[in-house]
Amino acid sequence: MSLDRRKFLGITALSSATLLTGSTHAHEIESKTDEVYGVLVDTVVCIGCRKCEWACNQEHGLSDKDLKSYEDKSVFKEHRRPNASAYTVVNEYRDPADSSKAYSMKVQCMHCNEPACVSACIVGALEKNELGSVDYDAWKCIGCRYCIIACPFQVPAYEYENPLTPQIRKCTFCHERVAKGESPACVSICPNEALTFGPRSKLIDLAHSRFKANPGRYHEHVYGENEVGGTSWMYLTAVDTKHTELPVLSAAPLPPLTEIIQHGIFKSFVPPLALYALLGLIMHTIGDKNEEQEVKE
Amino acid sequence: MSHHEIAVPMKAKFFSTGTKIVFAIMLAGMAAVAYRFIAGLGAATNLDDQYPWGIWIAIDVASGVALAAGGFTTALLVEIFHKDKYHAIIRPALLTAMLGYTFVAIGVTVDLGRYYNIWHVMLPDMWQGNSVLFEVGMCVMIYLTVLYIEFIPVVVERFKGKVNLPSPLSFLNGIIEWFLSIADRTLGRFVSLFVIAGVVLSCMHQSSLGTLMLIAPFKTHVLWNTPISPLLFLLSAIAVGFPMVIFESILASRSFKLKPELGILSSLARYTPALLGVYLGIKIGDITIREAWPAVLESSPQSWSWIVEMVFGVIIPIIILATPRFRKSIGGLFTAATMVILGVALNRINYFVIAYKPVYADYPYFPTFIEILVTVGFISALVLLYRACVMIFPVISVPVGQEPKKEEDGSRITSPF
Ligand code: SF4
Ligand code: SF4
Ligand code: SF4
């Protein structure tokens, strides 16, 4: 297993945290994050045509509205979120310095490298695929919605209106297409270079070459390169991302804290067994001796 | 062991006026549950993609677990530390825990979208050791089983040698009798193993409930977003255990016209200021270390809720119970116990609902009438079942010689513990 430096530093920090819980389990995830596929969303060149929305809806049978109806730009007036019947939506953000400058931003599941939703899921219904997608298995799911709580991007949507077989719904990263070597439906239809599909590390290189080739056009930060441990989908923006709908997140992945606590008290079983032994000992040795003492009180 | 008290089934008319009202609320709650299953969560609740968890998780599940903590704290006190003078509170606390956890399990089922898959949690190939919820689920399931096992001796005591089902079922009499006598002979020897297991399991999941939101630090208000939240959950659960016992004991004596055991209850209440004090100290230390005091004063719904939680749920009860005059009065005990209980419940509501900040919050969450009805309905059902159980089984203790007129076997009460 080859660890890149950032990862290594992360593990060192975590190991010191494990000392606190007395656990020897460091948070280990195979470092395959640079081999996975990803998509670079370049909001600077996105024209807001919403063809990606149409293609996604077609691919997943979510809507049969014709392509023409997606030319309606009035939807940009309100901020939309992906929901149970739309895995991706295009929103608009403006340059805070010059509000006449508007940019479009497609949003969907980020397919995190260390997904909080996967770590949270009680039955393993969500899994990070080695190609990069975070996949959902409805058959396993119990509908607890803890994944929704956990996701820092507020992505997983749930079929609240379905009383019997509600599912978690979110972007699938078209994992069947990707497995066949094709690009996701949205990327295939995108008329310009707003969406680029490829190995994640190549996308990061591409981002930096765009920064270099177009000085001043970009806020030179690849959103998703490091956020919450990195994401498969990454964003280029014209302005600081804090002026967009992308949440401000730190670089530390989210699962380690809870996983360290969990592994510390649960997986190794040492603390519970020690507590068991201690209580057994107390129960046995104190005996009924203090009964007399008690009566006096 | 010389006990001056014995546990006996209570005698009263089951349906008092109060009971009838509670029964009606329970029926309304059941109708609301039916509506949730037929129409779905979307129709019945205000839950959505912004607010996936509401009062069912915060009250029915999280507060339910916390308020059932009397089961393991009394077990710890009486059966592990052998403070035998409190022997009489073991069974009421055990019954509360058993029924409390039963309703936690039912409450979870109502909240789960795909409730029929709940058994997946038990399938080893779906075990997900990274998931906090998995640990909570597992512990709750095992602990519920342990509680039922711990209650078996009470059932044995009541029915052994007296199983007498009416004619269509009478063929079962022999079998049940056989089970009871087996249980009687074996359990006595093993029950202490289960008692310790119950304490360990409780410590694990009581704390893990406080780990749940640590996966979402960016969505949790700073006042509750602390890595020691599991410790705070455990400490507050331990602190609320005895107040819950006191609260129920006072209500039960009123309801069954018994003299409240003031001596035992106020001496039990001596532990509470200390336990709450430790909790308060750590909580204050945590806020100080994380430099979160400005958030206390920010005058938001969250900060006010935090202040109410701490002042009314922790500080005032400490003062009341640390004052001997109040601690030795039924009124003082009852007031303080109620405040601690509501304080811990508010803490759980704060943690899971008030402190939750969706990334894109367009509106605040407030439960629907149906959600409230379901929660209130479950609490009513719990109260009624408790009443039924203490009338059927020997749970509540009375001084020897004062037991209500009862069947032939009053003499055969031996403590299984
Ligand atoms: S964006 Fe949310 S749903 Fe998607 S992988 Fe990351 S944590 Fe999971
Ligand atoms: S709702 Fe389903 S996918 Fe999400 S955490 Fe629960 S079981 Fe897992
Ligand atoms: S298809 Fe491409 S250009 Fe059109 S809105 Fe989607 S990402 Fe932007």
XYZ file of C-alpha atoms and ligand atoms in Angstrom:
738
model
C 0.000 0.000 0.000
C 1.477 3.265 -1.008
C 0.526 6.217 1.079
C 0.884 9.667 -0.233
C 2.306 12.200 2.136
C -0.913 13.888 3.082
C -2.467 10.592 3.966
C 0.556 9.618 5.982
C 0.402 12.816 7.993
C -3.285 12.193 8.534
C -2.652 8.764 9.926
C 0.048 10.049 12.236
C -2.353 12.582 13.636
C -4.987 9.923 14.065
C -2.622 7.525 15.756
C -1.995 10.039 18.450
C -5.736 10.386 18.836
C -6.055 6.621 19.217
C -3.824 6.825 22.257
C -6.671 8.615 23.952
C -9.098 5.821 23.352
C -6.559 3.113 24.008
C -7.133 1.587 20.621
C -4.468 0.337 18.307
C -6.618 0.583 15.224
C -5.591 3.466 13.069
C -8.020 4.609 10.461
C -6.812 2.826 7.377
C -8.251 3.018 3.947
C -6.418 1.622 0.974
C -4.910 4.591 -0.694
C -6.571 4.202 -4.029
C -7.836 7.737 -4.104
C -5.624 8.792 -6.953
C -6.538 5.894 -9.182
C -10.287 6.446 -8.952
C -12.208 8.270 -11.609
C -13.664 11.661 -11.107
C -15.256 14.561 -12.879
C -13.937 18.080 -12.983
C -16.779 20.600 -13.016
C -15.512 23.853 -14.474
C -18.164 26.391 -13.554
C -16.209 29.121 -15.323
C -16.911 27.626 -18.738
C -20.317 26.124 -17.922
C -23.006 27.846 -19.978
C -25.933 26.727 -17.838
C -27.656 24.892 -20.679
C -28.975 22.229 -18.259
C -28.444 19.498 -20.852
C -26.693 17.517 -18.110
C -29.916 17.541 -16.083
C -31.831 16.208 -19.058
C -29.264 13.498 -19.779
C -29.246 12.396 -16.155
C -33.031 12.223 -15.993
C -33.054 10.212 -19.225
C -30.349 7.833 -18.085
C -32.100 7.062 -14.813
C -35.668 7.283 -16.076
C -36.444 10.161 -13.731
C -38.341 12.395 -16.109
C -39.464 12.267 -19.708
C -39.616 16.016 -20.282
C -38.037 16.890 -23.621
C -34.682 18.544 -23.928
C -36.284 21.803 -25.022
C -38.002 22.320 -21.683
C -34.608 22.461 -19.982
C -33.771 25.695 -21.772
C -35.969 27.442 -19.233
C -33.551 29.514 -17.198
C -36.150 30.877 -14.803
C -35.346 27.916 -12.539
C -32.149 29.743 -11.621
C -34.206 32.247 -9.647
C -34.373 29.859 -6.772
C -31.695 27.704 -5.285
C -32.502 24.078 -6.022
C -31.087 20.943 -4.480
C -30.914 17.453 -5.919
C -33.862 15.434 -4.648
C -35.389 11.991 -4.909
C -36.412 12.614 -8.508
C -33.484 14.699 -9.722
C -29.964 13.508 -9.021
C -28.381 16.642 -10.373
C -29.469 20.245 -10.797
C -27.790 23.326 -12.215
C -27.788 26.462 -10.085
C -26.430 29.914 -10.576
C -23.989 31.922 -8.473
C -22.830 35.480 -8.874
C -19.563 37.287 -8.491
C -19.879 39.206 -5.195
C -17.705 41.991 -6.642
C -19.782 42.367 -9.786
C -23.251 40.893 -9.507
C -23.877 41.138 -13.246
C -21.435 38.266 -13.683
C -23.334 35.010 -13.258
C -21.942 31.491 -13.414
C -23.676 28.150 -13.498
C -22.882 25.278 -11.233
C -24.068 21.719 -11.603
C -24.419 19.963 -8.253
C -24.763 16.282 -7.366
C -23.169 13.712 -5.038
C -19.442 14.431 -4.710
C -18.487 10.756 -4.457
C -16.140 11.482 -1.591
C -12.881 9.587 -1.173
C -13.732 8.918 2.450
C -17.500 9.238 2.388
C -19.234 10.056 5.653
C -22.396 8.427 4.329
C -20.584 5.099 3.842
C -19.062 5.208 7.295
C -22.435 6.041 8.821
C -24.602 3.484 7.065
C -25.737 0.894 9.573
C -25.885 -2.029 7.147
C -23.275 -1.184 4.528
C -25.881 -0.234 1.933
C -23.541 2.492 0.718
C -20.103 1.608 -0.566
C -17.216 3.340 -2.242
C -16.568 1.517 -5.497
C -12.958 1.135 -6.626
C -13.806 3.095 -9.768
C -14.807 6.064 -7.652
C -18.573 5.987 -7.316
C -20.366 5.722 -4.007
C -22.959 3.036 -4.703
C -26.256 2.391 -2.982
C -27.832 -1.010 -2.491
C -31.526 -0.550 -1.772
C -31.926 -4.195 -0.880
C -29.753 -3.782 2.207
C -31.050 -0.341 3.241
C -33.287 -0.099 6.317
C -34.269 3.523 5.691
C -32.748 5.005 8.840
C -31.549 8.141 6.997
C -28.364 8.367 9.039
C -26.498 8.777 5.738
C -28.417 12.010 5.160
C -27.378 13.235 8.592
C -23.762 12.356 7.858
C -23.320 13.823 4.362
C -21.585 17.206 4.606
C -22.960 18.221 1.202
C -26.626 17.448 1.964
C -26.832 15.097 -0.980
C -28.715 11.872 -0.243
C -32.415 12.335 -0.856
C -35.093 10.045 0.400
C -38.458 9.021 -0.986
C -40.539 10.323 1.895
C -43.736 9.974 -0.092
C -43.294 6.237 -0.563
C -44.835 4.431 2.418
C -43.578 0.971 1.589
C -40.321 0.842 -0.336
C -38.655 4.243 0.028
C -35.100 4.460 -1.226
C -32.145 6.741 -0.795
C -31.657 8.494 -4.117
C -28.580 10.256 -5.331
C -26.224 10.548 -8.264
C -24.830 7.110 -9.134
C -21.838 8.434 -11.081
C -23.379 6.269 -13.828
C -21.266 3.458 -12.437
C -22.545 0.963 -15.005
C -21.435 3.199 -17.845
C -18.122 3.914 -16.151
C -17.499 0.197 -15.646
C -17.956 -0.246 -19.396
C -15.405 2.473 -20.030
C -17.938 5.132 -20.977
C -18.256 8.497 -19.343
C -21.307 9.443 -17.273
C -24.408 10.601 -19.150
C -24.041 14.227 -18.090
C -20.412 14.379 -19.168
C -21.235 12.808 -22.528
C -23.781 15.453 -23.371
C -21.987 18.520 -22.037
C -21.410 20.756 -25.072
C -18.158 22.255 -23.810
C -15.432 21.452 -21.342
C -17.499 22.209 -18.275
C -17.519 18.538 -17.397
C -14.392 16.414 -17.790
C -14.319 12.763 -16.831
C -11.076 10.932 -16.090
C -8.690 9.539 -13.490
C -8.850 11.821 -10.507
C -5.149 12.679 -10.424
C -5.242 13.663 -14.099
C -8.157 15.967 -13.389
C -6.188 17.754 -10.707
C -3.347 18.259 -13.213
C -5.860 19.498 -15.759
C -7.247 21.977 -13.247
C -3.841 23.413 -12.564
C -3.045 23.681 -16.262
C -6.285 25.645 -16.729
C -5.253 27.981 -13.929
C -1.931 28.491 -15.680
C -3.372 28.962 -19.149
C -6.004 31.490 -17.995
C -4.477 33.774 -15.421
C -7.072 35.708 -13.464
C -10.069 33.766 -14.711
C -10.183 31.294 -11.873
C -10.163 31.332 -8.140
C -7.119 29.093 -8.000
C -8.404 26.418 -5.705
C -9.565 22.986 -6.775
C -12.596 22.469 -4.568
C -12.726 18.790 -3.673
C -9.019 18.137 -4.040
C -8.683 18.190 -0.257
C -12.110 18.991 1.212
C -13.187 16.299 3.700
C -10.341 14.098 2.508
C -10.929 14.757 -1.186
C -13.831 14.011 -3.484
C -14.138 12.338 -6.880
C -16.091 15.275 -8.239
C -14.168 18.527 -8.070
C -15.009 22.115 -8.855
C -13.345 25.108 -10.424
C -14.964 28.429 -9.675
C -14.518 32.015 -10.766
C -14.727 33.359 -7.232
C -13.812 32.130 -3.798
C -16.006 29.073 -3.170
C -17.330 30.635 0.019
C -19.414 32.888 -2.238
C -20.935 29.853 -3.933
C -23.217 27.190 -2.575
C -20.298 24.836 -1.985
C -20.023 24.407 1.775
C -16.884 25.552 3.547
C -15.235 22.381 4.825
C -11.857 21.532 6.263
C -9.468 19.025 4.734
C -9.848 16.404 7.443
C -12.036 13.471 6.416
C -15.134 13.064 8.600
C -15.233 9.338 9.387
C -12.023 9.006 11.460
C -13.349 10.627 14.638
C -16.376 8.385 15.012
C -14.529 5.367 13.677
C -11.727 5.768 16.193
C -14.236 6.047 19.003
C -16.108 3.045 17.658
C -13.048 0.901 17.155
C -11.773 1.964 20.532
C -14.818 0.833 22.436
C -16.393 -1.738 20.210
C -14.365 -3.594 17.653
C -11.460 -4.567 19.826
C -13.829 -5.540 22.647
C -11.064 -4.924 25.157
C -12.656 -2.020 27.054
C -16.064 -3.710 27.422
C -14.472 -6.945 28.582
C -12.244 -5.078 31.006
C -15.277 -3.267 32.380
C -17.089 -6.575 32.648
C -14.216 -8.113 34.590
C -13.902 -5.092 36.847
C -17.611 -5.074 37.686
C -17.531 -8.813 38.283
C -14.650 -8.346 40.661
C -16.387 -5.583 42.567
C -19.582 -7.575 42.763
C -17.694 -10.524 44.115
C -15.354 -8.871 46.577
C -17.595 -6.264 48.151
C -19.997 -9.042 48.995
C -22.596 -8.318 51.614
C -20.042 -6.943 54.023
C -21.185 -3.385 53.952
C -24.669 -4.306 54.872
C -24.151 -3.623 58.571
C -22.612 -0.318 57.728
C -25.613 0.497 55.595
C -28.123 -0.240 58.293
C -26.587 2.367 60.560
C -27.140 5.222 58.133
C -30.490 -11.110 53.667
C -32.993 -9.474 55.870
C -35.435 -7.382 53.946
C -38.229 -5.743 55.727
C -40.122 -5.411 52.542
C -41.535 -7.732 49.979
C -42.569 -7.153 46.412
C -46.217 -7.879 45.698
C -48.597 -7.278 42.818
C -50.509 -4.051 43.344
C -54.213 -4.142 43.919
C -56.401 -1.457 42.410
C -58.992 -0.986 39.748
C -57.038 -0.883 36.497
C -59.177 1.832 34.948
C -59.134 4.864 37.169
C -60.256 8.161 35.614
C -56.668 9.105 34.890
C -56.001 5.737 33.318
C -58.980 6.170 31.025
C -57.612 9.456 29.733
C -54.194 7.919 29.167
C -55.866 5.033 27.385
C -57.690 7.410 25.041
C -54.433 9.197 24.211
C -52.819 5.852 23.526
C -55.590 4.932 21.091
C -55.151 8.236 19.269
C -51.416 7.541 19.124
C -52.020 4.103 17.658
C -54.202 5.658 14.970
C -51.365 8.051 14.188
C -48.952 5.130 13.914
C -51.334 3.411 11.531
C -51.492 6.571 9.449
C -47.695 6.734 9.267
C -47.518 3.155 7.967
C -50.262 3.632 5.410
C -49.441 7.105 4.154
C -45.675 7.146 4.651
C -43.236 9.403 6.441
C -43.732 12.289 4.022
C -47.428 12.565 4.767
C -47.175 11.926 8.494
C -44.142 14.007 9.405
C -42.269 17.190 8.658
C -39.135 15.193 7.927
C -37.440 15.871 4.628
C -34.021 15.922 3.021
C -33.045 18.897 5.158
C -34.247 17.396 8.419
C -34.096 13.606 8.165
C -34.480 13.076 11.924
C -37.121 14.591 14.168
C -38.716 14.067 17.549
C -39.167 10.336 17.042
C -35.415 9.915 17.124
C -34.851 12.623 19.738
C -37.640 11.643 22.149
C -38.899 8.128 21.453
C -35.435 6.734 20.871
C -32.721 8.907 22.421
C -34.660 10.186 25.431
C -36.258 6.773 25.842
C -32.859 5.149 26.159
C -31.592 7.816 28.551
C -34.640 7.658 30.806
C -34.424 3.876 30.973
C -30.962 4.256 32.488
C -32.415 3.648 35.951
C -32.225 -0.038 35.079
C -28.467 -0.192 34.917
C -27.679 2.445 37.521
C -29.717 0.658 40.185
C -28.238 -2.672 39.126
C -24.831 -1.109 39.575
C -25.710 0.300 42.982
C -27.542 -2.643 44.482
C -26.269 -5.741 42.782
C -22.697 -4.792 42.060
C -21.918 -2.427 44.920
C -24.324 -4.343 47.170
C -26.066 -1.348 48.681
C -28.778 -3.652 49.853
C -30.969 -1.113 51.517
C -32.034 -0.018 48.057
C -33.124 -3.495 47.148
C -36.744 -2.459 46.743
C -36.016 -0.168 43.791
C -34.400 -2.847 41.633
C -37.578 -4.294 40.214
C -39.388 -1.051 39.417
C -36.230 0.184 37.682
C -35.830 -3.090 35.815
C -39.425 -2.972 34.657
C -39.017 0.642 33.514
C -35.930 -0.267 31.548
C -37.547 -3.319 30.011
C -40.647 -1.452 28.900
C -38.645 1.652 27.985
C -36.365 -0.259 25.658
C -39.284 -2.159 24.205
C -40.773 1.155 23.171
C -37.427 2.376 21.903
C -37.418 -0.621 19.580
C -40.985 0.069 18.484
C -40.201 3.773 18.090
C -37.255 3.000 15.817
C -39.439 0.757 13.712
C -41.946 3.535 13.162
C -39.176 5.890 12.069
C -37.414 3.465 9.727
C -38.467 3.765 6.107
C -37.725 0.132 5.358
C -38.543 -1.248 8.801
C -39.025 -4.776 7.455
C -35.279 -4.836 6.779
C -34.344 -4.177 10.387
C -33.113 -7.758 10.763
C -30.311 -6.897 8.334
C -28.503 -5.395 11.302
C -28.094 -8.927 12.633
C -26.669 -10.419 9.427
C -22.906 -10.773 9.822
C -22.259 -9.971 6.171
C -23.959 -6.622 6.593
C -22.249 -5.769 9.865
C -20.766 -2.361 9.577
C -18.428 -1.876 12.504
C -17.608 1.682 11.423
C -21.181 2.798 11.915
C -22.060 4.278 15.277
C -25.679 3.492 14.588
C -24.758 -0.149 14.110
C -23.258 -0.310 17.557
C -26.225 1.441 19.104
C -28.607 -0.921 17.312
C -26.703 -4.025 18.321
C -26.326 -3.000 21.957
C -29.965 -2.028 22.258
C -31.095 -5.348 20.812
C -28.841 -7.406 23.064
C -29.612 -5.306 26.115
C -33.338 -5.636 25.533
C -32.887 -9.405 25.533
C -30.818 -9.203 28.709
C -33.552 -7.143 30.373
C -36.176 -9.721 29.503
C -33.939 -12.441 30.923
C -33.425 -10.437 34.100
C -37.183 -10.136 34.443
C -37.805 -13.882 34.170
C -37.250 -14.499 37.909
C -40.076 -12.065 38.625
C -42.354 -14.019 36.321
C -41.236 -17.273 37.880
C -41.924 -15.931 41.334
C -45.432 -14.962 40.318
C -46.486 -17.979 38.349
C -44.433 -21.002 39.299
C -46.727 -23.706 40.581
C -49.744 -21.634 39.623
C -49.951 -21.886 35.864
C -53.580 -22.503 35.229
C -54.706 -21.525 31.773
C -58.380 -21.977 30.928
C -59.479 -25.048 29.025
C -58.616 -24.469 25.343
C -55.051 -23.672 26.360
C -54.816 -25.905 29.381
C -52.624 -28.396 27.523
C -49.905 -25.725 27.734
C -49.952 -25.653 31.514
C -47.524 -28.502 31.912
C -45.095 -27.089 29.364
C -45.072 -23.596 30.811
C -44.718 -24.981 34.279
C -41.758 -27.003 33.092
C -40.104 -23.936 31.562
C -40.680 -21.934 34.702
C -39.120 -24.549 36.928
C -36.113 -24.900 34.617
C -35.720 -21.143 34.644
C -36.077 -21.109 38.382
C -33.352 -23.666 38.872
C -30.836 -22.291 36.369
C -31.329 -18.540 36.259
C -30.587 -17.883 39.873
C -27.059 -19.021 39.241
C -26.525 -17.026 36.062
C -28.526 -13.923 36.600
C -25.563 -11.995 37.939
C -23.713 -12.595 34.654
C -26.594 -10.932 32.854
C -26.708 -8.108 35.346
C -23.072 -7.228 34.677
C -23.572 -7.640 30.940
C -26.495 -5.234 31.171
C -24.324 -2.600 32.837
C -21.555 -2.979 30.248
C -23.979 -2.861 27.325
C -25.624 0.210 28.814
C -22.348 2.062 29.195
C -21.567 1.266 25.573
C -24.736 2.394 23.886
C -25.603 5.219 26.259
C -22.309 6.801 25.279
C -22.528 5.847 21.623
C -25.776 7.732 21.239
C -23.636 10.768 21.915
C -21.198 9.741 19.184
C -23.899 9.700 16.512
C -23.667 13.336 15.484
C -19.881 13.479 15.523
C -19.937 12.311 11.912
C -21.636 15.606 11.069
C -19.535 18.257 12.820
C -20.335 20.876 10.187
C -24.038 20.437 10.793
C -24.017 20.484 14.586
C -24.242 23.658 16.635
C -20.991 24.371 18.434
C -22.528 24.044 21.914
C -23.101 20.315 21.409
C -20.400 19.601 18.866
C -17.721 18.175 21.103
C -15.643 15.011 20.801
C -16.425 14.211 24.436
C -20.116 14.135 23.698
C -20.199 10.322 24.270
C -18.826 10.868 27.773
C -21.412 13.579 28.435
C -24.162 11.247 27.256
C -22.984 8.503 29.565
C -22.681 10.816 32.559
C -26.081 12.377 32.031
C -27.647 8.936 31.619
C -26.082 7.829 34.893
C -27.272 11.021 36.572
C -30.869 10.652 35.404
C -31.194 7.025 36.544
C -32.051 7.649 40.195
C -34.282 10.686 39.592
C -36.300 8.481 37.248
C -36.649 5.838 39.970
C -37.682 8.510 42.472
C -40.174 10.063 40.070
C -41.844 6.742 39.347
C -41.820 5.599 42.901
C -43.604 8.728 44.080
C -46.177 8.457 41.296
C -46.747 4.764 41.968
C -47.272 5.278 45.674
C -49.774 7.979 44.943
C -51.559 5.861 42.392
C -51.709 2.728 44.561
C -52.228 4.607 47.843
C -48.991 3.452 49.440
C -46.851 5.411 51.818
C -43.865 6.680 49.796
C -40.531 5.326 50.978
C -39.252 8.762 51.834
C -36.207 7.498 53.716
C -34.915 5.360 50.889
C -35.740 7.880 48.202
C -34.062 10.835 49.869
C -31.013 8.828 50.683
C -30.918 7.679 47.035
C -31.248 11.301 46.002
C -28.017 12.143 47.814
C -26.098 10.652 44.894
C -27.751 12.895 42.353
C -26.113 16.259 43.119
C -22.715 14.574 42.954
C -23.455 12.792 39.667
C -25.002 15.890 38.141
C -22.136 17.939 39.502
C -19.557 15.823 37.693
C -21.589 16.180 34.508
C -21.895 19.928 34.976
C -18.196 20.306 35.710
C -17.134 18.413 32.614
C -19.653 20.246 30.478
C -18.382 23.617 31.689
C -14.793 22.515 31.218
C -15.588 21.397 27.699
C -17.257 24.671 26.754
C -14.310 26.541 28.247
C -11.627 24.502 26.478
C -13.417 24.781 23.169
C -13.892 28.503 23.804
C -17.590 28.193 23.099
C -18.861 30.620 25.748
C -19.693 33.294 23.153
C -22.122 30.786 21.637
C -23.892 30.510 24.991
C -24.581 34.211 24.877
C -25.439 34.520 21.194
C -29.177 34.639 21.992
C -30.207 32.135 19.345
C -32.810 29.370 19.835
C -29.847 27.045 20.314
C -28.200 29.128 22.996
C -31.464 29.615 24.897
C -32.197 25.941 24.718
C -28.723 25.204 26.057
C -29.224 27.610 28.935
C -32.602 26.091 29.841
C -31.086 22.628 29.673
C -28.280 23.557 32.043
C -30.104 25.840 34.477
C -33.380 23.948 34.896
C -32.138 20.459 34.144
C -28.874 20.532 36.053
C -28.102 23.508 38.275
C -31.448 24.014 40.053
C -31.952 20.275 40.725
C -28.433 20.154 42.197
C -29.347 22.986 44.538
C -32.661 21.413 45.531
C -31.228 17.982 46.183
C -28.163 19.296 47.961
C -30.454 21.021 50.458
C -31.416 18.435 53.112
C -34.715 20.118 53.884
C -35.904 19.781 50.288
C -34.331 16.400 49.777
C -36.260 15.045 52.718
C -39.629 16.210 51.426
C -41.709 14.491 48.803
C -42.368 17.807 47.090
C -38.691 18.685 46.850
C -37.732 15.226 45.633
C -40.470 15.129 43.057
C -39.748 18.612 41.726
C -36.031 18.009 41.405
C -36.461 14.549 39.871
C -38.905 15.894 37.295
C -36.517 18.693 36.398
C -33.601 16.320 35.893
C -35.729 14.060 33.714
C -36.968 16.913 31.554
C -33.458 18.344 31.449
C -31.943 15.154 30.084
C -34.787 14.770 27.603
C -34.213 18.356 26.483
C -30.520 17.610 26.100
C -31.326 14.743 23.736
C -33.796 16.903 21.807
C -31.191 19.637 21.595
C -28.516 17.260 20.366
C -30.580 15.603 17.652
C -32.973 18.360 16.610
C -32.236 21.876 17.870
C -28.479 21.673 17.273
C -28.869 20.214 13.784
C -28.044 22.709 11.065
C -28.719 21.493 7.535
C -26.192 22.778 4.993
C -29.004 24.477 3.119
C -31.678 25.245 5.692
C -34.653 26.991 4.147
C -36.847 26.711 7.233
C -36.685 25.292 10.743
C -38.075 21.889 11.637
C -41.155 21.598 13.752
C -42.966 18.290 14.263
C -46.414 17.679 12.789
C -49.417 16.942 14.960
C -49.118 13.301 13.899
C -45.498 13.121 15.019
C -46.427 14.534 18.411
C -49.413 12.206 18.690
C -47.255 9.156 17.995
C -44.744 10.194 20.647
C -47.383 11.029 23.253
C -49.228 7.824 22.346
C -46.153 5.717 23.012
C -45.557 7.383 26.352
C -49.190 6.656 27.280
C -48.886 3.039 26.210
C -45.760 2.753 28.317
C -47.525 4.133 31.375
C -50.443 1.734 30.931
C -48.217 -1.282 30.430
C -46.239 -0.325 33.509
C -49.440 -0.112 35.498
C -50.594 -3.467 34.189
C -47.252 -5.088 34.965
C -47.054 -3.881 38.550
C -50.585 -5.202 39.062
C -49.717 -8.589 37.599
C -46.182 -9.107 38.838
C -44.496 -8.593 42.197
C -42.562 -5.445 41.327
C -43.349 -2.790 43.900
C -42.317 -3.486 47.472
C -44.354 -2.825 50.557
C -43.355 -3.269 54.209
C -43.916 -6.835 55.442
C -47.326 -7.150 57.018
C -48.799 -4.338 54.967
C -49.132 -6.168 51.706
C -52.594 -5.961 50.157
C -54.817 -8.965 50.696
C -53.682 -11.474 48.166
C -53.617 -15.051 47.074
C -52.398 -17.917 49.159
C -48.687 -17.669 48.386
C -47.604 -14.407 49.974
C -45.146 -16.305 52.105
C -43.205 -17.835 49.268
C -41.399 -14.722 48.190
C -37.714 -15.360 47.969
C -35.432 -12.902 46.376
C -33.935 -14.267 43.201
C -31.159 -11.720 43.361
S -21.363 13.758 -1.171
Fe -22.497 12.918 0.532
S -23.659 11.242 -0.349
Fe -22.040 11.750 -1.796
S -20.346 10.385 -1.235
Fe -19.999 12.302 -0.153
S -20.962 11.927 1.841
Fe -21.774 10.388 0.477
S -30.984 5.135 4.987
Fe -30.237 3.249 4.049
S -28.372 3.851 3.002
Fe -28.837 5.506 4.425
S -27.685 4.988 6.296
Fe -29.728 4.121 6.560
S -29.547 2.022 5.809
Fe -27.766 3.139 5.022
S -24.364 20.279 -19.730
Fe -22.351 21.134 -19.242
S -22.487 23.286 -19.866
Fe -24.568 22.504 -19.790
S -25.236 23.028 -17.706
Fe -24.460 20.935 -17.597
S -22.327 21.207 -17.014
Fe -23.015 23.220 -17.719
